[in-house]
């Protein structure tokens, strides 16, 4: 029996992955760029018991018998409620990881073992489900890494190599992407770009940032992001979108390398409106916005009018991410509590990407 515990943060895109060139491989229509988070993450565990046949078992951790378990040692960990379709999707992905392992390992002079038997997988998030924090990004990243570590003939050697090699991290990210696209940006940090098959860490002169997330709603998404990727292409605003997003991604890299906060804030604002406008104008229009989202955006229009000291974005959900300099975070929290006191606020700093916590 071998068990691997991993941790992978979520990430928040400033230039969005929205629309795919190849839906089976999750190849994006355009380049995207995100900030990796730190504490808002998934902790995952994969356990392999060798046997005659390969099978996958999802084990929800919210079992009192597991209370002393390592996964629940994370104070606010919540077990995602996976329906059968989600369990099947993850099982198929873990199968893909096992099948891809020999070629991936060989590329790094490592050996893969044959994994046959029962694979038990578990995961817990440090944030509520459907909170606009991309749980598929963190959970696919954490489970891909855990499964792949088990596939290594020498798991400890794989661990050391993963920590030391950005090429290996990128190869694992490529594999994870095939399960859920945005997960490929959770293997590095704080800033990661993704175009086609390739992810890369983006040099930055920005001060440390904190992501303040106003939780407007935590109801499950009415339209899944996979469905949104399809529908956006029917919007009249899709024309020129790929070129605009790629340009924005290049511009953002330049702004990051200069530490140009205001230009980043303006760019992220435009990009957020553009992605949501695609949702609002496609053939079967939909919106993730709630009245609370609009109230916050209207307030931000006034608040940022003279001073762009926050980078605002929204993902496929109603919640508003406000990225501020960490040194300003306490003041921002006071200001947000004053205006939106009744609303829960998540706070997290930038992070460095997925890691292997334990092999036993
Ligand atoms: C709105 O990565 O969830 O968060 O590849 O189908 O799993 P799949 O989609 P997913 O899409 C995330 C879209 C987004 C924007 C982003 O993170 O770039």
Tab-separated table of C-alpha atoms and ligand atoms in Angstrom:
chain	number	residue	atom	x	y	z
A	1	UNK	CA	0.000	0.000	0.000
A	2	UNK	CA	1.229	3.478	-0.789
A	3	UNK	CA	-0.398	6.797	0.125
A	4	UNK	CA	0.403	10.260	-1.137
A	5	UNK	CA	-0.882	13.515	0.292
A	6	UNK	CA	-0.689	16.656	-1.831
A	7	UNK	CA	-1.877	20.228	-1.696
A	8	UNK	CA	-2.742	22.481	-4.613
A	9	UNK	CA	-4.022	26.048	-4.483
A	10	UNK	CA	-6.698	27.549	-6.631
A	11	UNK	CA	-5.807	30.357	-9.015
A	12	UNK	CA	-7.600	33.485	-10.114
A	13	UNK	CA	-7.331	34.471	-13.782
A	14	UNK	CA	-6.801	38.108	-14.739
A	15	UNK	CA	-6.955	37.188	-18.426
A	16	UNK	CA	-9.500	34.418	-18.724
A	17	UNK	CA	-9.554	30.990	-20.297
A	18	UNK	CA	-12.970	31.054	-21.930
A	19	UNK	CA	-13.656	29.121	-25.124
A	20	UNK	CA	-11.728	26.034	-26.236
A	21	UNK	CA	-9.979	25.070	-29.474
A	22	UNK	CA	-10.141	21.402	-28.539
A	23	UNK	CA	-12.692	20.408	-25.923
A	24	UNK	CA	-11.355	16.853	-25.462
A	25	UNK	CA	-7.840	18.007	-24.632
A	26	UNK	CA	-8.926	21.279	-22.971
A	27	UNK	CA	-6.817	23.319	-25.348
A	28	UNK	CA	-7.801	26.964	-24.900
A	29	UNK	CA	-8.872	29.315	-27.671
A	30	UNK	CA	-6.682	32.044	-26.202
A	31	UNK	CA	-3.830	32.666	-23.800
A	32	UNK	CA	-4.682	33.320	-20.151
A	33	UNK	CA	-2.776	34.535	-17.117
A	34	UNK	CA	-3.563	34.032	-13.439
A	35	UNK	CA	-2.377	34.628	-9.923
A	36	UNK	CA	-1.872	31.480	-7.873
A	37	UNK	CA	-3.478	31.548	-4.440
A	38	UNK	CA	-2.076	30.022	-1.287
A	39	UNK	CA	-4.459	28.992	1.516
A	40	UNK	CA	-7.527	28.585	-0.702
A	41	UNK	CA	-6.583	25.120	-1.786
A	42	UNK	CA	-7.428	21.445	-2.074
A	43	UNK	CA	-5.687	18.858	0.035
A	44	UNK	CA	-5.884	15.482	-1.679
A	45	UNK	CA	-4.894	11.978	-0.844
A	46	UNK	CA	-4.539	8.990	-3.125
A	47	UNK	CA	-4.030	5.516	-1.712
A	48	UNK	CA	-3.109	2.539	-3.852
A	49	UNK	CA	-3.685	-1.043	-2.746
A	50	UNK	CA	-2.164	-3.418	-5.303
A	51	UNK	CA	-4.601	-6.030	-6.606
A	52	UNK	CA	-5.690	-7.950	-9.668
A	53	UNK	CA	-7.952	-5.318	-11.222
A	54	UNK	CA	-7.838	-1.561	-11.487
A	55	UNK	CA	-10.714	0.270	-9.796
A	56	UNK	CA	-11.228	3.765	-8.423
A	57	UNK	CA	-13.058	4.604	-5.219
A	58	UNK	CA	-14.002	8.154	-4.171
A	59	UNK	CA	-14.082	8.379	-0.407
A	60	UNK	CA	-15.785	11.447	1.043
A	61	UNK	CA	-13.795	12.330	4.156
A	62	UNK	CA	-16.686	13.690	6.191
A	63	UNK	CA	-16.866	10.427	8.021
A	64	UNK	CA	-16.572	10.655	11.822
A	65	UNK	CA	-14.358	7.589	11.740
A	66	UNK	CA	-11.842	9.626	9.806
A	67	UNK	CA	-11.771	12.527	12.215
A	68	UNK	CA	-8.207	11.947	13.301
A	69	UNK	CA	-7.193	11.659	9.688
A	70	UNK	CA	-4.640	14.008	8.192
A	71	UNK	CA	-7.072	15.476	5.700
A	72	UNK	CA	-9.281	16.820	8.456
A	73	UNK	CA	-6.272	18.334	10.194
A	74	UNK	CA	-6.756	21.323	7.926
A	75	UNK	CA	-8.987	23.465	10.108
A	76	UNK	CA	-11.552	24.644	7.594
A	77	UNK	CA	-11.373	21.728	5.187
A	78	UNK	CA	-14.632	20.849	3.511
A	79	UNK	CA	-15.263	17.741	1.527
A	80	UNK	CA	-16.667	18.590	-1.889
A	81	UNK	CA	-19.991	16.959	-2.626
A	82	UNK	CA	-19.157	15.107	-5.807
A	83	UNK	CA	-22.067	13.662	-7.721
A	84	UNK	CA	-21.591	10.443	-9.692
A	85	UNK	CA	-20.748	12.338	-12.895
A	86	UNK	CA	-17.985	14.253	-11.104
A	87	UNK	CA	-16.612	11.050	-9.529
A	88	UNK	CA	-16.590	9.385	-12.975
A	89	UNK	CA	-14.858	12.405	-14.523
A	90	UNK	CA	-12.143	12.303	-11.869
A	91	UNK	CA	-11.771	8.508	-12.132
A	92	UNK	CA	-11.314	8.780	-15.908
A	93	UNK	CA	-8.719	11.453	-15.345
A	94	UNK	CA	-6.809	9.345	-12.797
A	95	UNK	CA	-6.833	6.530	-15.365
A	96	UNK	CA	-5.331	8.954	-17.891
A	97	UNK	CA	-2.622	9.850	-15.369
A	98	UNK	CA	-1.737	6.155	-14.899
A	99	UNK	CA	-1.634	5.603	-18.678
A	100	UNK	CA	0.476	8.707	-19.309
A	101	UNK	CA	2.934	8.074	-16.476
A	102	UNK	CA	5.488	5.831	-18.291
A	103	UNK	CA	6.132	8.331	-21.109
A	104	UNK	CA	6.114	11.320	-18.770
A	105	UNK	CA	8.546	9.704	-16.316
A	106	UNK	CA	10.835	8.487	-19.117
A	107	UNK	CA	11.168	12.081	-20.318
A	108	UNK	CA	12.805	12.876	-16.973
A	109	UNK	CA	14.914	9.749	-16.633
A	110	UNK	CA	12.465	8.330	-14.060
A	111	UNK	CA	10.711	4.978	-14.078
A	112	UNK	CA	6.992	4.347	-13.762
A	113	UNK	CA	5.506	1.339	-12.015
A	114	UNK	CA	2.474	-0.592	-13.151
A	115	UNK	CA	-0.495	0.514	-11.044
A	116	UNK	CA	-3.176	-2.200	-10.852
A	117	UNK	CA	-5.511	-2.627	-7.893
A	118	UNK	CA	-7.728	-0.283	-5.909
A	119	UNK	CA	-7.083	3.443	-6.042
A	120	UNK	CA	-8.867	5.320	-3.258
A	121	UNK	CA	-8.985	9.086	-3.707
A	122	UNK	CA	-10.096	11.775	-1.314
A	123	UNK	CA	-10.026	15.532	-1.260
A	124	UNK	CA	-11.035	18.461	0.895
A	125	UNK	CA	-11.162	22.154	0.034
A	126	UNK	CA	-10.431	25.029	2.378
A	127	UNK	CA	-13.229	27.053	0.787
A	128	UNK	CA	-16.954	26.498	0.205
A	129	UNK	CA	-18.000	24.722	-2.978
A	130	UNK	CA	-19.298	26.952	-5.796
A	131	UNK	CA	-17.858	30.056	-4.126
A	132	UNK	CA	-16.332	31.338	-7.311
A	133	UNK	CA	-13.044	29.862	-6.171
A	134	UNK	CA	-12.091	27.431	-8.894
A	135	UNK	CA	-12.326	24.143	-7.006
A	136	UNK	CA	-11.855	22.134	-10.189
A	137	UNK	CA	-8.485	23.873	-10.692
A	138	UNK	CA	-7.174	22.995	-7.238
A	139	UNK	CA	-8.707	19.532	-7.028
A	140	UNK	CA	-7.507	18.368	-10.452
A	141	UNK	CA	-4.035	19.756	-9.731
A	142	UNK	CA	-3.820	18.089	-6.304
A	143	UNK	CA	-5.192	14.724	-7.435
A	144	UNK	CA	-3.109	14.621	-10.640
A	145	UNK	CA	0.031	15.203	-8.602
A	146	UNK	CA	-0.900	12.605	-5.968
A	147	UNK	CA	-1.781	9.952	-8.573
A	148	UNK	CA	1.363	10.595	-10.584
A	149	UNK	CA	3.580	10.360	-7.501
A	150	UNK	CA	2.137	6.903	-6.851
A	151	UNK	CA	2.943	5.946	-10.453
A	152	UNK	CA	6.643	6.659	-9.911
A	153	UNK	CA	8.730	3.553	-9.218
A	154	UNK	CA	10.654	5.693	-6.709
A	155	UNK	CA	8.098	8.129	-5.294
A	156	UNK	CA	10.659	9.951	-3.148
A	157	UNK	CA	12.936	10.542	-6.137
A	158	UNK	CA	9.938	11.866	-8.069
A	159	UNK	CA	9.125	14.200	-5.169
A	160	UNK	CA	12.665	15.613	-5.086
A	161	UNK	CA	12.640	16.043	-8.857
A	162	UNK	CA	9.219	17.737	-8.830
A	163	UNK	CA	10.397	20.278	-6.259
A	164	UNK	CA	13.546	21.048	-8.245
A	165	UNK	CA	12.408	21.044	-11.859
A	166	UNK	CA	10.087	23.589	-13.421
A	167	UNK	CA	10.069	21.416	-16.592
A	168	UNK	CA	8.629	18.511	-14.605
A	169	UNK	CA	6.047	20.836	-13.021
A	170	UNK	CA	5.052	21.968	-16.511
A	171	UNK	CA	4.737	18.367	-17.705
A	172	UNK	CA	2.472	17.536	-14.742
A	173	UNK	CA	0.501	20.719	-15.472
A	174	UNK	CA	-0.045	19.569	-19.094
A	175	UNK	CA	-1.453	16.295	-17.823
A	176	UNK	CA	-3.655	18.007	-15.244
A	177	UNK	CA	-4.979	20.377	-17.919
A	178	UNK	CA	-6.544	17.433	-19.726
A	179	UNK	CA	-8.735	16.883	-16.672
A	180	UNK	CA	-9.645	20.534	-16.144
A	181	UNK	CA	-8.039	23.353	-18.108
A	182	UNK	CA	-7.474	26.000	-15.457
A	183	UNK	CA	-5.772	23.463	-13.133
A	184	UNK	CA	-2.590	23.732	-15.241
A	185	UNK	CA	-2.012	27.220	-13.832
A	186	UNK	CA	-1.902	25.909	-10.219
A	187	UNK	CA	1.567	24.307	-10.429
A	188	UNK	CA	3.621	27.455	-10.159
A	189	UNK	CA	3.255	30.987	-8.912
A	190	UNK	CA	2.569	33.703	-8.144
A	191	UNK	CA	1.881	34.525	-11.806
A	192	UNK	CA	1.401	31.862	-14.472
A	193	UNK	CA	0.610	32.171	-18.155
A	194	UNK	CA	-0.949	29.445	-20.275
A	195	UNK	CA	-1.241	29.260	-24.045
A	196	UNK	CA	-1.869	26.087	-26.033
A	197	UNK	CA	0.013	23.254	-24.327
A	198	UNK	CA	2.405	25.530	-22.487
A	199	UNK	CA	2.387	27.050	-19.030
A	200	UNK	CA	5.111	29.341	-17.729
A	201	UNK	CA	5.925	31.308	-14.628
A	202	UNK	CA	5.716	35.042	-15.376
A	203	UNK	CA	8.372	37.385	-13.942
A	204	UNK	CA	6.890	40.169	-11.861
A	205	UNK	CA	7.937	43.299	-10.015
A	206	UNK	CA	4.593	43.540	-8.248
A	207	UNK	CA	4.405	43.820	-4.468
A	208	UNK	CA	2.805	40.869	-2.686
A	209	UNK	CA	-0.935	40.770	-3.373
A	210	UNK	CA	-3.898	39.632	-1.289
A	211	UNK	CA	-7.112	38.422	-2.907
A	212	UNK	CA	-10.193	39.590	-0.986
A	213	UNK	CA	-13.233	37.664	-2.182
A	214	UNK	CA	-16.659	39.043	-1.364
A	215	UNK	CA	-18.921	35.997	-1.233
A	216	UNK	CA	-22.151	37.156	-2.811
A	217	UNK	CA	-23.522	33.633	-3.188
A	218	UNK	CA	-22.457	30.029	-2.861
A	219	UNK	CA	-25.299	28.279	-4.683
A	220	UNK	CA	-24.166	25.763	-7.322
A	221	UNK	CA	-23.530	27.271	-10.753
A	222	UNK	CA	-26.573	27.395	-13.010
A	223	UNK	CA	-24.304	26.885	-16.046
A	224	UNK	CA	-21.125	24.806	-15.652
A	225	UNK	CA	-17.908	26.378	-16.875
A	226	UNK	CA	-17.565	23.560	-19.435
A	227	UNK	CA	-20.942	24.628	-20.850
A	228	UNK	CA	-19.928	28.304	-20.713
A	229	UNK	CA	-16.833	27.496	-22.816
A	230	UNK	CA	-19.189	26.249	-25.547
A	231	UNK	CA	-21.820	28.945	-25.376
A	232	UNK	CA	-19.506	31.970	-25.540
A	233	UNK	CA	-18.644	31.171	-29.148
A	234	UNK	CA	-22.224	31.977	-30.162
A	235	UNK	CA	-21.961	35.569	-28.921
A	236	UNK	CA	-21.550	38.336	-31.517
A	237	UNK	CA	-18.775	39.590	-29.221
A	238	UNK	CA	-16.786	36.387	-29.826
A	239	UNK	CA	-15.466	37.946	-33.025
A	240	UNK	CA	-11.996	39.275	-32.286
A	241	UNK	CA	-12.061	37.833	-28.753
A	242	UNK	CA	-9.090	35.480	-29.268
A	243	UNK	CA	-6.887	38.274	-30.612
A	244	UNK	CA	-7.983	40.679	-27.866
A	245	UNK	CA	-7.359	38.160	-25.078
A	246	UNK	CA	-3.950	37.178	-26.487
A	247	UNK	CA	-2.984	40.825	-26.750
A	248	UNK	CA	-4.176	41.426	-23.200
A	249	UNK	CA	-2.158	38.460	-22.005
A	250	UNK	CA	0.990	39.889	-23.634
A	251	UNK	CA	0.251	43.356	-22.241
A	252	UNK	CA	-0.290	41.918	-18.778
A	253	UNK	CA	3.116	40.221	-18.885
A	254	UNK	CA	4.694	43.574	-19.675
A	255	UNK	CA	2.783	45.365	-16.899
A	256	UNK	CA	3.784	42.657	-14.401
A	257	UNK	CA	7.440	42.894	-15.378
A	258	UNK	CA	7.288	46.633	-14.672
A	259	UNK	CA	5.116	46.332	-11.562
A	260	UNK	CA	2.572	48.683	-13.152
A	261	UNK	CA	-0.364	48.227	-10.756
A	262	UNK	CA	-2.756	50.696	-12.384
A	263	UNK	CA	-2.373	49.250	-15.889
A	264	UNK	CA	-2.974	45.762	-14.502
A	265	UNK	CA	-6.078	46.943	-12.652
A	266	UNK	CA	-7.531	48.581	-15.773
A	267	UNK	CA	-6.733	45.557	-17.925
A	268	UNK	CA	-8.314	43.097	-15.474
A	269	UNK	CA	-11.416	45.283	-15.233
A	270	UNK	CA	-11.879	45.284	-19.027
A	271	UNK	CA	-11.261	41.552	-19.226
A	272	UNK	CA	-13.759	40.736	-16.484
A	273	UNK	CA	-16.475	42.776	-18.225
A	274	UNK	CA	-15.629	41.195	-21.562
A	275	UNK	CA	-15.930	37.608	-20.330
A	276	UNK	CA	-19.213	38.315	-18.554
A	277	UNK	CA	-20.512	40.206	-21.604
A	278	UNK	CA	-19.860	37.040	-23.635
A	279	UNK	CA	-22.082	35.165	-21.182
A	280	UNK	CA	-24.758	37.869	-21.383
A	281	UNK	CA	-24.897	37.987	-25.175
A	282	UNK	CA	-24.557	34.381	-26.378
A	283	UNK	CA	-27.378	32.584	-28.226
A	284	UNK	CA	-28.642	31.149	-24.948
A	285	UNK	CA	-27.746	34.048	-22.639
A	286	UNK	CA	-27.023	33.493	-18.977
A	287	UNK	CA	-25.520	35.388	-16.099
A	288	UNK	CA	-23.625	34.456	-12.962
A	289	UNK	CA	-24.292	37.877	-11.446
A	290	UNK	CA	-26.542	38.352	-8.460
A	291	UNK	CA	-27.930	41.708	-7.304
A	292	UNK	CA	-25.094	41.782	-4.743
A	293	UNK	CA	-22.490	41.460	-7.529
A	294	UNK	CA	-23.911	44.538	-9.263
A	295	UNK	CA	-24.034	46.519	-6.002
A	296	UNK	CA	-20.340	45.788	-5.409
A	297	UNK	CA	-19.347	46.609	-8.999
A	298	UNK	CA	-21.263	49.928	-8.850
A	299	UNK	CA	-19.510	50.779	-5.594
A	300	UNK	CA	-16.124	49.866	-7.106
A	301	UNK	CA	-16.735	52.133	-10.121
A	302	UNK	CA	-16.908	55.078	-7.717
A	303	UNK	CA	-14.201	53.794	-5.385
A	304	UNK	CA	-11.627	53.248	-8.137
A	305	UNK	CA	-12.487	56.374	-10.148
A	306	UNK	CA	-9.490	58.386	-8.998
A	307	UNK	CA	-7.205	55.686	-7.718
A	308	UNK	CA	-6.848	52.219	-9.237
A	309	UNK	CA	-5.483	50.591	-6.119
A	310	UNK	CA	-7.381	47.307	-6.555
A	311	UNK	CA	-7.428	44.693	-9.289
A	312	UNK	CA	-11.014	43.526	-9.672
A	313	UNK	CA	-12.119	40.340	-11.351
A	314	UNK	CA	-14.909	37.755	-11.316
A	315	UNK	CA	-14.831	34.134	-12.419
A	316	UNK	CA	-17.745	31.935	-13.444
A	317	UNK	CA	-19.733	32.894	-10.356
A	318	UNK	CA	-21.352	35.862	-8.598
A	319	UNK	CA	-18.446	36.647	-6.251
A	320	UNK	CA	-16.110	39.574	-6.628
A	321	UNK	CA	-12.349	39.198	-6.271
A	322	UNK	CA	-10.537	42.345	-5.171
A	323	UNK	CA	-6.762	41.969	-5.343
A	324	UNK	CA	-4.905	44.539	-3.294
A	325	UNK	CA	-1.361	45.130	-2.087
A	326	UNK	CA	-0.973	42.942	1.025
A	327	UNK	CA	0.189	46.018	2.957
A	328	UNK	CA	-3.183	47.681	2.156
A	329	UNK	CA	-5.269	44.581	2.904
A	330	UNK	CA	-6.202	45.516	6.495
A	331	UNK	CA	-7.540	48.932	5.373
A	332	UNK	CA	-9.419	47.356	2.491
A	333	UNK	CA	-10.996	44.793	4.821
A	334	UNK	CA	-12.201	47.591	7.116
A	335	UNK	CA	-13.613	49.507	4.155
A	336	UNK	CA	-15.345	46.438	2.717
A	337	UNK	CA	-16.747	45.490	6.145
A	338	UNK	CA	-18.135	49.015	6.443
A	339	UNK	CA	-19.937	48.861	3.068
A	340	UNK	CA	-20.713	45.143	2.777
A	341	UNK	CA	-20.634	44.070	6.424
A	342	UNK	CA	-23.198	41.318	6.032
A	343	UNK	CA	-21.242	39.579	3.340
A	344	UNK	CA	-18.663	36.863	4.099
A	345	UNK	CA	-15.172	37.773	2.974
A	346	UNK	CA	-12.428	35.303	2.091
A	347	UNK	CA	-8.862	36.519	2.149
A	348	UNK	CA	-5.790	34.843	0.712
A	349	UNK	CA	-2.328	35.828	-0.412
A	350	UNK	CA	-0.472	34.874	-3.564
A	351	UNK	CA	1.163	31.453	-3.501
A	352	UNK	CA	3.746	29.241	-5.157
A	353	UNK	CA	1.744	26.289	-6.533
A	354	UNK	CA	1.108	22.600	-5.899
A	355	UNK	CA	3.271	20.521	-3.613
A	356	UNK	CA	3.667	16.960	-2.364
A	357	UNK	CA	3.143	16.896	1.410
A	358	UNK	CA	3.730	13.312	2.358
A	359	UNK	CA	4.493	9.880	0.970
A	360	UNK	CA	3.917	6.836	3.139
B	1	LIG	C1	-14.043	31.190	-15.801
B	1	LIG	O1	-10.958	25.141	-16.133
B	1	LIG	O2	-13.251	25.099	-15.087
B	1	LIG	O3	-12.512	30.114	-14.336
B	1	LIG	O4	-11.383	22.992	-18.712
B	1	LIG	O5	-13.852	22.683	-18.811
B	1	LIG	O6	-12.615	22.199	-16.677
B	1	LIG	P1	-12.681	23.030	-17.963
B	1	LIG	O7	-12.959	24.541	-17.529
B	1	LIG	P2	-12.398	25.362	-16.295
B	1	LIG	O8	-12.682	26.867	-16.789
B	1	LIG	C2	-12.397	27.944	-15.949
B	1	LIG	C3	-12.856	29.189	-16.554
B	1	LIG	C4	-12.741	30.436	-15.698
B	1	LIG	C5	-11.628	31.343	-16.208
B	1	LIG	C6	-10.213	30.934	-15.904
B	1	LIG	O9	-9.944	30.361	-14.845
B	1	LIG	O10	-9.338	31.248	-16.735
